[in-house]
């Protein structure tokens, strides 16, 4: 994910804007290898505002040079109590597989071009072997409420998303709690926010995997007699690459802040 607000930035500063979530400023340099937006449950967002003019971003100093994205999360409301659940499910499949030769067409083309044919008798669709019907499900549970001087909001989110390539998964668990307390006839207001996120991202070797799948000989069987991915001396079986190479990223993040404000006189 990339967001550009004020055009390309400097060579050293990049073009990533400053993200401010409920008054807490975040940037890509302090995210543990992840985008600042990855830890926010979209169901918790109340509003998003973009500041792009120099006068609007001036209060953030040099950090706002590439623009500022203000994100406000949901809060509880006085006099009401709400328990809300939402969920969704979905499937993904490869939309347009590349049109490659099956075994019969491959053997005909090799003979037509005068090549040396290595025929092991199979008819393997390698693109089908490395892809799958991917299942995604997302669950959100929130509880909010309050009375005149105290409001609160709590939520939990679980997202499990499979990629259409095998060995490609994104699992995320997010918990958020915020509370607003008013004192002294509402002149003193204290807001507290706490957010915890666990993200697990498994990625396959996409570059080599896809290249091997579209160029592999379709007469080679994908699996051996033992049911395991077959290994060959002269070519790479994409399934072997899929099993051997993995890129795993785990991020645990806890962010909290307290924001007090005091109104001295009206206005």
CSV table of N, CA and C in Angstrom, one decimal, residues 93-197:
chain,number,residue,atom,x,y,z
A,93,UNK,N,-10.3,-16.7,-6.7
A,93,UNK,CA,-9.7,-17.7,-7.6
A,93,UNK,C,-8.9,-16.9,-8.7
A,94,UNK,N,-8.0,-17.6,-9.3
A,94,UNK,CA,-7.2,-17.0,-10.4
A,94,UNK,C,-8.1,-16.6,-11.5
A,95,UNK,N,-8.2,-15.4,-11.8
A,95,UNK,CA,-9.1,-14.9,-12.8
A,95,UNK,C,-8.8,-15.3,-14.2
A,96,UNK,N,-7.5,-15.0,-14.7
A,96,UNK,CA,-7.2,-15.3,-16.0
A,96,UNK,C,-5.8,-16.0,-16.1
A,97,UNK,N,-5.8,-17.3,-16.0
A,97,UNK,CA,-4.6,-18.1,-16.1
A,97,UNK,C,-3.9,-17.8,-17.5
A,98,UNK,N,-2.6,-17.8,-17.6
A,98,UNK,CA,-2.0,-17.6,-18.9
A,98,UNK,C,-2.3,-18.8,-19.8
A,99,UNK,N,-2.4,-18.6,-21.0
A,99,UNK,CA,-2.8,-19.6,-22.0
A,99,UNK,C,-1.5,-20.3,-22.4
A,100,UNK,N,-1.2,-21.5,-21.8
A,100,UNK,CA,0.0,-22.2,-22.2
A,100,UNK,C,-0.4,-23.6,-22.8
A,101,UNK,N,0.6,-24.3,-23.4
A,101,UNK,CA,0.3,-25.5,-24.0
A,101,UNK,C,0.0,-26.6,-23.0
A,102,UNK,N,-1.0,-27.5,-23.3
A,102,UNK,CA,-1.1,-28.7,-22.6
A,102,UNK,C,-0.1,-29.7,-23.1
A,103,UNK,N,-0.1,-31.0,-22.6
A,103,UNK,CA,0.9,-31.9,-23.0
A,103,UNK,C,0.9,-32.2,-24.5
A,104,UNK,N,-0.3,-32.4,-25.1
A,104,UNK,CA,-0.4,-32.8,-26.5
A,104,UNK,C,0.1,-31.6,-27.4
A,105,UNK,N,-0.3,-30.4,-27.0
A,105,UNK,CA,0.2,-29.3,-27.8
A,105,UNK,C,1.6,-29.0,-27.7
A,106,UNK,N,2.1,-29.3,-26.4
A,106,UNK,CA,3.6,-29.1,-26.2
A,106,UNK,C,4.4,-30.1,-27.0
A,107,UNK,N,4.0,-31.3,-27.0
A,107,UNK,CA,4.7,-32.3,-27.8
A,107,UNK,C,4.7,-32.0,-29.3
A,108,UNK,N,3.6,-31.5,-29.8
A,108,UNK,CA,3.4,-31.2,-31.2
A,108,UNK,C,4.4,-30.0,-31.5
A,109,UNK,N,4.4,-29.0,-30.7
A,109,UNK,CA,5.3,-27.8,-30.9
A,109,UNK,C,6.7,-28.2,-30.9
A,110,UNK,N,7.1,-29.1,-29.9
A,110,UNK,CA,8.5,-29.4,-29.9
A,110,UNK,C,9.0,-30.2,-31.1
A,111,UNK,N,8.1,-31.1,-31.6
A,111,UNK,CA,8.4,-31.8,-32.8
A,111,UNK,C,8.4,-30.9,-34.0
A,112,UNK,N,7.5,-29.9,-34.1
A,112,UNK,CA,7.5,-29.0,-35.2
A,112,UNK,C,8.8,-28.1,-35.3
A,113,UNK,N,9.3,-27.8,-34.1
A,113,UNK,CA,10.5,-27.0,-34.1
A,113,UNK,C,11.8,-27.8,-34.1
A,114,UNK,N,11.7,-29.1,-34.2
A,114,UNK,CA,12.9,-29.9,-34.2
A,114,UNK,C,13.6,-30.1,-32.9
A,115,UNK,N,12.9,-29.9,-31.8
A,115,UNK,CA,13.6,-30.0,-30.5
A,115,UNK,C,13.6,-31.4,-30.0
A,116,UNK,N,14.3,-31.6,-28.9
A,116,UNK,CA,14.4,-32.9,-28.3
A,116,UNK,C,13.3,-33.0,-27.2
A,117,UNK,N,12.4,-33.9,-27.4
A,117,UNK,CA,11.3,-34.0,-26.5
A,117,UNK,C,11.6,-35.0,-25.3
A,118,UNK,N,11.4,-34.5,-24.1
A,118,UNK,CA,11.4,-35.3,-22.9
A,118,UNK,C,10.0,-35.5,-22.5
A,119,UNK,N,9.5,-36.7,-22.6
A,119,UNK,CA,8.1,-37.0,-22.4
A,119,UNK,C,7.9,-38.0,-21.2
A,120,UNK,N,7.4,-37.6,-20.1
A,120,UNK,CA,7.2,-38.5,-19.0
A,120,UNK,C,5.8,-39.0,-18.9
A,121,UNK,N,4.9,-38.6,-19.9
A,121,UNK,CA,3.6,-39.2,-19.9
A,121,UNK,C,2.5,-38.5,-19.1
A,122,UNK,N,2.8,-37.4,-18.5
A,122,UNK,CA,1.8,-36.7,-17.7
A,122,UNK,C,1.2,-35.6,-18.5
A,123,UNK,N,0.1,-35.0,-17.9
A,123,UNK,CA,-0.5,-33.8,-18.5
A,123,UNK,C,-0.8,-32.8,-17.4
A,124,UNK,N,0.3,-32.1,-16.9
A,124,UNK,CA,0.2,-31.3,-15.7
A,124,UNK,C,-0.1,-29.9,-16.0
A,125,UNK,N,-1.1,-29.3,-15.4
A,125,UNK,CA,-1.4,-27.9,-15.4
A,125,UNK,C,-0.7,-27.2,-14.2
A,126,UNK,N,0.5,-26.8,-14.5
A,126,UNK,CA,1.4,-26.3,-13.4
A,126,UNK,C,0.8,-25.0,-12.7
A,127,UNK,N,0.1,-24.2,-13.5
A,127,UNK,CA,-0.6,-23.0,-12.9
A,127,UNK,C,-1.6,-23.5,-11.8
A,128,UNK,N,-2.3,-24.5,-12.2
A,128,UNK,CA,-3.4,-25.0,-11.3
A,128,UNK,C,-2.7,-25.7,-10.1
A,129,UNK,N,-1.5,-26.2,-10.2
A,129,UNK,CA,-0.9,-26.9,-9.1
A,129,UNK,C,-0.4,-25.9,-8.0
A,130,UNK,N,0.0,-24.7,-8.4
A,130,UNK,CA,0.5,-23.8,-7.4
A,130,UNK,C,-0.6,-22.8,-6.9
A,131,UNK,N,-1.8,-22.8,-7.5
A,131,UNK,CA,-2.8,-21.9,-7.0
A,131,UNK,C,-3.9,-22.7,-6.3
A,132,UNK,N,-4.9,-22.0,-5.8
A,132,UNK,CA,-6.0,-22.6,-5.1
A,132,UNK,C,-7.2,-21.7,-5.0
A,133,UNK,N,-8.3,-22.2,-4.6
A,133,UNK,CA,-9.4,-21.3,-4.3
A,133,UNK,C,-9.2,-20.8,-2.9
A,134,UNK,N,-9.0,-19.5,-2.7
A,134,UNK,CA,-8.6,-19.0,-1.4
A,134,UNK,C,-9.9,-18.5,-0.7
A,135,UNK,N,-9.9,-18.8,0.6
A,135,UNK,CA,-11.0,-18.5,1.5
A,135,UNK,C,-10.6,-17.4,2.4
A,136,UNK,N,-11.5,-16.4,2.6
A,136,UNK,CA,-11.2,-15.3,3.5
A,136,UNK,C,-12.5,-15.1,4.4
A,137,UNK,N,-12.2,-14.9,5.7
A,137,UNK,CA,-13.3,-14.5,6.6
A,137,UNK,C,-12.8,-13.5,7.6
A,138,UNK,N,-13.8,-12.6,7.9
A,138,UNK,CA,-13.5,-11.4,8.8
A,138,UNK,C,-14.6,-11.3,9.8
A,139,UNK,N,-14.2,-11.1,11.1
A,139,UNK,CA,-15.2,-11.0,12.2
A,139,UNK,C,-14.9,-9.8,13.0
A,140,UNK,N,-16.0,-9.1,13.3
A,140,UNK,CA,-15.8,-7.8,14.1
A,140,UNK,C,-16.9,-7.9,15.3
A,141,UNK,N,-16.4,-7.6,16.5
A,141,UNK,CA,-17.3,-7.5,17.6
A,141,UNK,C,-16.9,-6.2,18.4
A,142,UNK,N,-17.9,-5.4,18.7
A,142,UNK,CA,-17.7,-4.1,19.3
A,142,UNK,C,-18.8,-3.9,20.4
A,143,UNK,N,-18.4,-3.2,21.5
A,143,UNK,CA,-19.3,-2.8,22.6
A,143,UNK,C,-19.0,-1.4,23.0
A,144,UNK,N,-20.0,-0.6,23.0
A,144,UNK,CA,-19.8,0.8,23.3
A,144,UNK,C,-21.0,1.3,24.1
A,145,UNK,N,-20.8,2.5,24.8
A,145,UNK,CA,-21.9,3.1,25.6
A,145,UNK,C,-21.3,4.1,26.5
A,146,UNK,N,-22.1,4.5,27.5
A,146,UNK,CA,-21.7,5.5,28.5
A,146,UNK,C,-22.8,6.3,29.0
A,147,UNK,N,-22.5,7.2,29.9
A,147,UNK,CA,-23.5,8.1,30.5
A,147,UNK,C,-22.9,9.6,30.3
A,148,UNK,N,-23.4,10.5,31.1
A,148,UNK,CA,-23.1,11.9,30.9
A,148,UNK,C,-21.6,12.2,30.9
A,149,UNK,N,-20.9,11.7,31.9
A,149,UNK,CA,-19.5,12.0,32.0
A,149,UNK,C,-18.5,11.0,31.6
A,150,UNK,N,-19.0,9.8,31.2
A,150,UNK,CA,-18.1,8.7,30.9
A,150,UNK,C,-18.6,8.0,29.6
A,151,UNK,N,-17.8,7.9,28.6
A,151,UNK,CA,-18.1,7.1,27.4
A,151,UNK,C,-17.0,6.1,27.1
A,152,UNK,N,-17.3,5.0,26.5
A,152,UNK,CA,-16.3,3.9,26.3
A,152,UNK,C,-16.6,3.2,25.0
A,153,UNK,N,-15.6,2.6,24.4
A,153,UNK,CA,-15.7,1.8,23.2
A,153,UNK,C,-14.7,0.7,23.2
A,154,UNK,N,-15.1,-0.5,22.9
A,154,UNK,CA,-14.1,-1.6,22.9
A,154,UNK,C,-14.5,-2.5,21.6
A,155,UNK,N,-13.5,-3.0,21.0
A,155,UNK,CA,-13.7,-3.8,19.8
A,155,UNK,C,-12.7,-4.9,19.7
A,156,UNK,N,-13.0,-6.0,19.0
A,156,UNK,CA,-12.1,-7.1,18.7
A,156,UNK,C,-12.3,-7.5,17.2
A,157,UNK,N,-11.3,-7.7,16.5
A,157,UNK,CA,-11.4,-8.1,15.1
A,157,UNK,C,-10.5,-9.2,14.8
A,158,UNK,N,-11.0,-10.2,14.0
A,158,UNK,CA,-10.1,-11.3,13.5
A,158,UNK,C,-10.3,-11.4,12.0
A,159,UNK,N,-9.2,-11.4,11.3
A,159,UNK,CA,-9.2,-11.5,9.9
A,159,UNK,C,-8.2,-12.6,9.5
A,160,UNK,N,-8.7,-13.6,8.7
A,160,UNK,CA,-7.9,-14.7,8.1
A,160,UNK,C,-8.1,-14.6,6.6
A,161,UNK,N,-7.0,-14.4,5.9
A,161,UNK,CA,-7.1,-14.2,4.4
A,161,UNK,C,-6.1,-15.1,3.8
A,162,UNK,N,-6.6,-16.0,2.9
A,162,UNK,CA,-5.7,-16.8,2.1
A,162,UNK,C,-5.4,-16.2,0.7
A,163,UNK,N,-4.2,-16.3,0.2
A,163,UNK,CA,-3.9,-15.9,-1.1
A,163,UNK,C,-4.2,-16.9,-2.2
A,164,UNK,N,-4.4,-16.6,-3.4
A,164,UNK,CA,-4.6,-17.6,-4.4
A,164,UNK,C,-3.4,-18.5,-4.7
A,165,UNK,N,-2.2,-18.0,-4.4
A,165,UNK,CA,-1.0,-18.8,-4.4
A,165,UNK,C,-1.0,-19.6,-3.1
A,166,UNK,N,-0.6,-20.9,-3.2
A,166,UNK,CA,-0.5,-21.7,-2.0
A,166,UNK,C,0.6,-21.1,-1.1
A,167,UNK,N,0.5,-21.4,0.2
A,167,UNK,CA,1.5,-20.9,1.2
A,167,UNK,C,1.5,-19.4,1.2
A,168,UNK,N,0.3,-18.7,1.0
A,168,UNK,CA,0.2,-17.3,1.1
A,168,UNK,C,-1.0,-17.0,2.0
A,169,UNK,N,-0.7,-16.5,3.2
A,169,UNK,CA,-1.7,-16.3,4.2
A,169,UNK,C,-1.4,-15.0,5.0
A,170,UNK,N,-2.5,-14.3,5.4
A,170,UNK,CA,-2.4,-13.1,6.3
A,170,UNK,C,-3.5,-13.3,7.4
A,171,UNK,N,-3.0,-13.4,8.6
A,171,UNK,CA,-3.8,-13.5,9.8
A,171,UNK,C,-3.6,-12.3,10.7
A,172,UNK,N,-4.7,-11.6,11.1
A,172,UNK,CA,-4.6,-10.4,11.9
A,172,UNK,C,-5.6,-10.4,13.0
A,173,UNK,N,-5.1,-10.1,14.2
A,173,UNK,CA,-6.0,-10.0,15.4
A,173,UNK,C,-5.8,-8.6,16.0
A,174,UNK,N,-6.9,-7.9,16.1
A,174,UNK,CA,-6.8,-6.5,16.6
A,174,UNK,C,-7.8,-6.3,17.8
A,175,UNK,N,-7.3,-5.6,18.8
A,175,UNK,CA,-8.2,-5.2,19.9
A,175,UNK,C,-8.0,-3.8,20.2
A,176,UNK,N,-9.1,-3.1,20.4
A,176,UNK,CA,-9.1,-1.6,20.7
A,176,UNK,C,-10.0,-1.3,21.8
A,177,UNK,N,-9.5,-0.3,22.7
A,177,UNK,CA,-10.3,0.2,23.8
A,177,UNK,C,-10.0,1.7,24.0
A,178,UNK,N,-11.1,2.5,24.1
A,178,UNK,CA,-10.9,3.9,24.4
A,178,UNK,C,-12.0,4.3,25.4
A,179,UNK,N,-11.6,5.3,26.1
A,179,UNK,CA,-12.6,5.8,27.1
A,179,UNK,C,-12.4,7.3,27.3
A,180,UNK,N,-13.5,8.0,27.5
A,180,UNK,CA,-13.5,9.5,27.7
A,180,UNK,C,-14.1,9.8,29.0
A,181,UNK,N,-13.4,10.5,29.9
A,181,UNK,CA,-14.0,10.9,31.2
A,181,UNK,C,-13.9,12.4,31.3
A,182,UNK,N,-15.1,12.9,31.8
A,182,UNK,CA,-15.2,14.4,32.0
A,182,UNK,C,-15.3,14.7,33.5
A,183,UNK,N,-14.6,15.8,33.9
A,183,UNK,CA,-14.6,16.2,35.3
A,183,UNK,C,-15.0,17.7,35.3
A,184,UNK,N,-15.2,18.2,36.5
A,184,UNK,CA,-15.4,19.6,36.8
A,184,UNK,C,-16.4,20.3,35.8
A,185,UNK,N,-17.6,19.7,35.8
A,185,UNK,CA,-18.7,20.3,34.9
A,185,UNK,C,-18.2,20.3,33.5
A,186,UNK,N,-17.5,19.2,33.1
A,186,UNK,CA,-17.1,19.0,31.7
A,186,UNK,C,-15.9,19.9,31.3
A,187,UNK,N,-15.3,20.6,32.2
A,187,UNK,CA,-14.2,21.5,31.9
A,187,UNK,C,-12.9,20.7,31.7
A,188,UNK,N,-12.8,19.7,32.4
A,188,UNK,CA,-11.6,18.8,32.3
A,188,UNK,C,-12.0,17.5,31.6
A,189,UNK,N,-11.4,17.2,30.4
A,189,UNK,CA,-11.7,16.0,29.6
A,189,UNK,C,-10.4,15.2,29.5
A,190,UNK,N,-10.5,13.9,29.8
A,190,UNK,CA,-9.3,13.0,29.7
A,190,UNK,C,-9.8,11.9,28.7
A,191,UNK,N,-9.0,11.7,27.7
A,191,UNK,CA,-9.2,10.6,26.7
A,191,UNK,C,-8.1,9.6,26.7
A,192,UNK,N,-8.4,8.4,26.8
A,192,UNK,CA,-7.4,7.3,26.8
A,192,UNK,C,-7.6,6.3,25.7
A,193,UNK,N,-6.6,5.9,24.9
A,193,UNK,CA,-6.7,5.0,23.8
A,193,UNK,C,-5.7,3.9,24.0
A,194,UNK,N,-6.1,2.6,23.7
A,194,UNK,CA,-5.2,1.5,23.7
A,194,UNK,C,-5.5,0.6,22.6
A,195,UNK,N,-4.5,0.2,21.8
A,195,UNK,CA,-4.7,-0.7,20.6
A,195,UNK,C,-3.6,-1.7,20.6
A,196,UNK,N,-4.0,-3.0,20.4
A,196,UNK,CA,-3.1,-4.1,20.4
A,196,UNK,C,-3.3,-4.9,19.1
A,197,UNK,N,-2.3,-5.3,18.4
A,197,UNK,CA,-2.4,-6.0,17.1
A,197,UNK,C,-1.4,-7.1,17.0
